[in-house]
mmCIF file of C-alpha atoms in Angstrom:
data_model
loop_
_atom_site.group_PDB
_atom_site.id
_atom_site.type_symbol
_atom_site.label_atom_id
_atom_site.label_comp_id
_atom_site.label_asym_id
_atom_site.label_seq_id
_atom_site.Cartn_x
_atom_site.Cartn_y
_atom_site.Cartn_z
ATOM 1 C CA UNK A 209 37.197 88.605 99.674
ATOM 2 C CA UNK A 210 40.700 90.010 100.322
ATOM 3 C CA UNK A 211 42.411 86.719 100.996
ATOM 4 C CA UNK A 212 45.927 85.454 100.261
ATOM 5 C CA UNK A 213 47.781 88.549 101.407
ATOM 6 C CA UNK A 214 51.565 88.032 101.150
ATOM 7 C CA UNK A 215 53.292 88.112 104.537
ATOM 8 C CA UNK A 216 54.993 91.512 104.179
ATOM 9 C CA UNK A 217 55.230 95.007 105.574
ATOM 10 C CA UNK A 218 53.522 97.365 103.164
ATOM 11 C CA UNK A 219 52.564 100.815 101.998
ATOM 12 C CA UNK A 220 48.854 100.942 101.099
ATOM 13 C CA UNK A 221 47.215 103.318 98.615
ATOM 14 C CA UNK A 222 43.597 104.136 99.441
ATOM 15 C CA UNK A 223 41.139 106.611 97.986
ATOM 16 C CA UNK A 224 38.086 107.207 95.872
ATOM 17 C CA UNK A 225 37.706 105.692 92.441
ATOM 18 C CA UNK A 226 39.357 107.530 89.575
ATOM 19 C CA UNK A 227 41.804 109.621 91.618
ATOM 20 C CA UNK A 228 44.789 107.944 89.948
ATOM 21 C CA UNK A 229 45.841 105.308 92.487
ATOM 22 C CA UNK A 230 46.768 102.732 89.865
ATOM 23 C CA UNK A 231 48.742 105.293 87.842
ATOM 24 C CA UNK A 232 50.571 106.258 91.027
ATOM 25 C CA UNK A 233 51.222 102.576 91.771
ATOM 26 C CA UNK A 234 52.810 102.234 88.341
ATOM 27 C CA UNK A 235 54.964 105.289 89.040
ATOM 28 C CA UNK A 236 56.092 103.916 92.433
ATOM 29 C CA UNK A 237 56.893 100.395 91.273
ATOM 30 C CA UNK A 238 57.822 100.852 87.620
ATOM 31 C CA UNK A 239 55.357 98.041 87.027
ATOM 32 C CA UNK A 240 52.397 98.299 84.675
ATOM 33 C CA UNK A 241 49.182 98.192 86.661
ATOM 34 C CA UNK A 242 45.798 97.750 85.044
ATOM 35 C CA UNK A 243 44.128 101.150 84.879
ATOM 36 C CA UNK A 244 40.836 101.956 83.254
ATOM 37 C CA UNK A 245 38.709 104.854 82.138
ATOM 38 C CA UNK A 246 35.841 103.349 84.072
ATOM 39 C CA UNK A 247 35.863 103.680 87.874
ATOM 40 C CA UNK A 248 36.092 100.512 89.880
ATOM 41 C CA UNK A 249 38.588 98.647 87.683
ATOM 42 C CA UNK A 250 40.574 97.649 90.774
ATOM 43 C CA UNK A 251 38.322 95.211 92.659
ATOM 44 C CA UNK A 252 40.982 93.261 94.566
ATOM 45 C CA UNK A 253 44.105 94.535 96.306
ATOM 46 C CA UNK A 254 46.993 94.769 93.843
ATOM 47 C CA UNK A 255 50.216 93.803 95.602
ATOM 48 C CA UNK A 256 53.618 94.507 94.133
ATOM 49 C CA UNK A 257 56.207 92.936 96.365
ATOM 50 C CA UNK A 258 59.893 92.409 96.900
ATOM 51 C CA UNK A 259 60.355 89.059 98.624
ATOM 52 C CA UNK A 260 63.902 89.685 99.851
ATOM 53 C CA UNK A 261 62.899 92.780 101.825
ATOM 54 C CA UNK A 262 59.497 91.385 102.822
ATOM 55 C CA UNK A 263 57.931 94.605 101.575
ATOM 56 C CA UNK A 264 55.191 95.581 99.118
ATOM 57 C CA UNK A 265 53.093 98.409 97.779
ATOM 58 C CA UNK A 266 49.367 97.635 97.791
ATOM 59 C CA UNK A 267 46.767 99.437 95.682
ATOM 60 C CA UNK A 268 43.395 98.932 97.371
ATOM 61 C CA UNK A 269 40.112 99.169 95.441
ATOM 62 C CA UNK A 270 38.629 102.641 95.071
ATOM 63 C CA UNK A 271 35.543 103.486 97.088
ATOM 64 C CA UNK A 272 32.799 106.094 96.830
ATOM 65 C CA UNK A 273 30.511 106.732 93.876
ATOM 66 C CA UNK A 274 31.100 104.620 90.783
ATOM 67 C CA UNK A 275 28.815 104.825 87.787
ATOM 68 C CA UNK A 276 27.237 101.500 86.988
ATOM 69 C CA UNK A 277 28.046 100.027 90.399
ATOM 70 C CA UNK A 278 25.214 99.439 92.884
ATOM 71 C CA UNK A 279 25.225 101.223 96.228
ATOM 72 C CA UNK A 280 25.288 97.870 98.003
ATOM 73 C CA UNK A 281 28.418 96.834 96.066
ATOM 74 C CA UNK A 282 30.066 100.228 96.775
ATOM 75 C CA UNK A 283 29.419 99.856 100.498
ATOM 76 C CA UNK A 284 30.860 96.328 100.397
ATOM 77 C CA UNK A 285 34.070 97.568 98.753
ATOM 78 C CA UNK A 286 34.470 100.267 101.386
ATOM 79 C CA UNK A 287 33.846 97.748 104.179
ATOM 80 C CA UNK A 288 36.430 95.398 102.660
ATOM 81 C CA UNK A 289 39.015 98.206 102.422
ATOM 82 C CA UNK A 290 38.418 99.273 106.034
ATOM 83 C CA UNK A 291 38.651 95.684 107.244
ATOM 84 C CA UNK A 292 41.862 95.080 105.287
ATOM 85 C CA UNK A 293 43.507 98.144 106.821
ATOM 86 C CA UNK A 294 42.284 97.263 110.312
ATOM 87 C CA UNK A 295 43.418 93.630 110.160
ATOM 88 C CA UNK A 296 46.860 94.496 108.765
ATOM 89 C CA UNK A 297 47.497 97.756 110.637
ATOM 90 C CA UNK A 298 50.593 96.432 112.380
ATOM 91 C CA UNK A 299 52.174 95.583 108.996
ATOM 92 C CA UNK A 300 51.294 98.888 107.292
ATOM 93 C CA UNK A 301 54.296 101.215 107.387
ATOM 94 C CA UNK A 302 52.492 104.104 105.690
ATOM 95 C CA UNK A 303 48.931 104.702 104.513
ATOM 96 C CA UNK A 304 48.708 106.921 101.431
ATOM 97 C CA UNK A 305 45.303 108.564 100.885
ATOM 98 C CA UNK A 306 45.187 109.578 97.225
ATOM 99 C CA UNK A 307 42.883 112.493 96.362
ATOM 100 C CA UNK A 308 42.187 114.477 93.204
ATOM 101 C CA UNK A 309 43.748 117.906 93.820
ATOM 102 C CA UNK A 310 41.257 119.691 91.597
ATOM 103 C CA UNK A 311 38.085 118.106 92.975
ATOM 104 C CA UNK A 312 38.851 116.980 96.555
ATOM 105 C CA UNK A 313 37.804 120.120 98.452
ATOM 106 C CA UNK A 314 34.538 120.462 96.496
ATOM 107 C CA UNK A 315 33.694 116.779 97.024
ATOM 108 C CA UNK A 316 34.465 117.036 100.746
ATOM 109 C CA UNK A 317 32.313 120.167 101.098
ATOM 110 C CA UNK A 318 29.439 118.645 99.150
ATOM 111 C CA UNK A 319 29.336 115.590 101.409
ATOM 112 C CA UNK A 320 29.840 117.593 104.604
ATOM 113 C CA UNK A 321 26.691 119.524 103.752
ATOM 114 C CA UNK A 322 24.723 116.285 103.763
ATOM 115 C CA UNK A 323 25.694 115.732 107.376
ATOM 116 C CA UNK A 324 28.052 112.845 106.714
ATOM 117 C CA UNK A 325 31.805 112.595 107.059
ATOM 118 C CA UNK A 326 33.307 112.563 103.552
ATOM 119 C CA UNK A 327 35.190 109.356 102.643
ATOM 120 C CA UNK A 328 38.578 111.041 102.248
ATOM 121 C CA UNK A 329 38.446 112.775 105.620
ATOM 122 C CA UNK A 330 37.085 109.647 107.272
ATOM 123 C CA UNK A 331 39.875 107.486 105.802
ATOM 124 C CA UNK A 332 42.555 110.008 106.821
ATOM 125 C CA UNK A 333 41.380 110.003 110.451
ATOM 126 C CA UNK A 334 40.807 106.246 110.443
ATOM 127 C CA UNK A 335 44.457 105.600 109.479
ATOM 128 C CA UNK A 336 45.631 108.047 112.118
ATOM 129 C CA UNK A 337 43.476 106.429 114.794
ATOM 130 C CA UNK A 338 45.161 103.121 113.974
ATOM 131 C CA UNK A 339 48.497 104.965 114.451
ATOM 132 C CA UNK A 340 49.491 104.322 110.848
ATOM 133 C CA UNK A 341 51.695 107.154 109.511
ATOM 134 C CA UNK A 342 49.521 108.828 106.888
ATOM 135 C CA UNK A 343 50.339 110.823 103.765
ATOM 136 C CA UNK A 344 47.730 112.528 101.591
ATOM 137 C CA UNK A 345 48.964 112.335 97.997
ATOM 138 C CA UNK A 346 47.211 115.254 96.291
ATOM 139 C CA UNK A 347 47.221 114.058 92.698
ATOM 140 C CA UNK A 348 46.563 115.815 89.363
ATOM 141 C CA UNK A 349 48.163 119.031 90.640
ATOM 142 C CA UNK A 350 49.189 119.863 87.073
ATOM 143 C CA UNK A 351 45.521 120.781 86.520
ATOM 144 C CA UNK A 352 45.347 123.147 89.509
ATOM 145 C CA UNK A 353 45.943 126.901 89.115
ATOM 146 C CA UNK A 354 45.531 128.206 92.681
ATOM 147 C CA UNK A 355 47.904 125.576 94.079
ATOM 148 C CA UNK A 356 48.714 126.963 97.552
ATOM 149 C CA UNK A 357 45.158 128.088 98.198
ATOM 150 C CA UNK A 358 43.801 124.695 97.167
ATOM 151 C CA UNK A 359 46.280 122.819 99.384
ATOM 152 C CA UNK A 360 45.572 125.120 102.343
ATOM 153 C CA UNK A 361 41.826 124.492 101.919
ATOM 154 C CA UNK A 362 42.439 120.747 101.869
ATOM 155 C CA UNK A 363 44.540 120.945 105.057
ATOM 156 C CA UNK A 364 41.737 122.879 106.686
ATOM 157 C CA UNK A 365 39.187 120.150 105.789
ATOM 158 C CA UNK A 366 41.507 117.467 107.185
ATOM 159 C CA UNK A 367 41.900 119.290 110.488
ATOM 160 C CA UNK A 368 45.484 120.383 109.770
ATOM 161 C CA UNK A 369 46.282 124.038 110.313
ATOM 162 C CA UNK A 370 47.395 125.808 107.131
ATOM 163 C CA UNK A 371 49.797 126.710 105.613
ATOM 164 C CA UNK A 372 50.194 123.306 103.969
ATOM 165 C CA UNK A 373 53.975 123.701 103.671
ATOM 166 C CA UNK A 374 54.432 122.781 107.343
ATOM 167 C CA UNK A 375 52.892 119.346 106.683
ATOM 168 C CA UNK A 376 55.341 117.998 104.102
ATOM 169 C CA UNK A 377 55.372 114.593 105.786
ATOM 170 C CA UNK A 378 51.582 114.492 105.526
ATOM 171 C CA UNK A 379 50.584 116.447 102.403
ATOM 172 C CA UNK A 380 52.317 115.616 99.106
ATOM 173 C CA UNK A 381 51.251 117.485 95.946
ATOM 174 C CA UNK A 382 51.958 115.219 92.955
ATOM 175 C CA UNK A 383 51.050 114.522 89.341
ATOM 176 C CA UNK A 384 51.347 110.766 88.851
ATOM 177 C CA UNK A 385 50.537 110.854 85.147
ATOM 178 C CA UNK A 386 53.436 113.236 84.559
ATOM 179 C CA UNK A 387 55.807 111.233 86.746
ATOM 180 C CA UNK A 388 56.040 114.094 89.215
ATOM 181 C CA UNK A 389 55.896 112.287 92.581
ATOM 182 C CA UNK A 390 58.999 113.512 94.441
ATOM 183 C CA UNK A 391 57.046 115.130 97.372
ATOM 184 C CA UNK A 392 55.446 111.734 98.070
ATOM 185 C CA UNK A 393 58.782 109.905 97.815
ATOM 186 C CA UNK A 394 60.251 112.406 100.259
ATOM 187 C CA UNK A 395 57.425 111.822 102.747
ATOM 188 C CA UNK A 396 57.811 108.035 102.415
ATOM 189 C CA UNK A 397 61.572 108.308 102.970
ATOM 190 C CA UNK A 398 60.940 110.234 106.190
ATOM 191 C CA UNK A 399 58.437 107.657 107.473
ATOM 192 C CA UNK A 400 60.647 104.680 106.544
ATOM 193 C CA UNK A 401 63.595 106.275 108.315
ATOM 194 C CA UNK A 402 61.493 107.017 111.424
ATOM 195 C CA UNK A 403 60.501 103.343 111.545
ATOM 196 C CA UNK A 404 64.129 102.222 111.207
ATOM 197 C CA UNK A 405 63.498 100.768 107.766
ATOM 198 C CA UNK A 406 66.330 102.441 105.875
ATOM 199 C CA UNK A 407 66.624 99.184 103.898
ATOM 200 C CA UNK A 408 63.511 100.338 102.027
ATOM 201 C CA UNK A 409 64.820 103.765 101.033
ATOM 202 C CA UNK A 410 66.034 102.389 97.697
ATOM 203 C CA UNK A 411 62.393 101.863 96.678
ATOM 204 C CA UNK A 412 61.579 105.549 97.089
ATOM 205 C CA UNK A 413 64.554 107.233 95.482
ATOM 206 C CA UNK A 414 63.705 109.385 92.509
#
């Protein structure tokens, strides 16, 4: 399904449906990306690339529950996303797991209770196992009152010791809709620099 990938290094955005990946993609690239009120609008990887630098941002389809989408189809999307990441791991400079700051902890706890590993936690550890530098972009933070507490709880669920402030390369509180993404840009700058890709820093300046 995910064929015809351009031959580039990339930053991938992964996460559940409706957490704001496409809005974030638009914020990162300055390019209008199709977003929708309905979950599951993104069914194929959206690549936005710069040929001269052999680099691109990729918005991967959202996984998890989607109203009006069969369980079989949802599982297929998740399998496709996992396979894409696995097959291209050596070209992925950074994996960005996008979560909804207001809902993420509750969703994680609800699924943990059912004896399964929640998608967000699973994806975070999966990227790390593949040795892909990983940033959790905690989106919609403009809707969160107890900011520090919420971010500490999220760190705890991801197996990172709070306080969250010591994980600035890994945890980036943002509000994509409001254009407030500097913590993520900062984390990306750090990871690009660590991988000796300072030529890409111009794509993540605010």
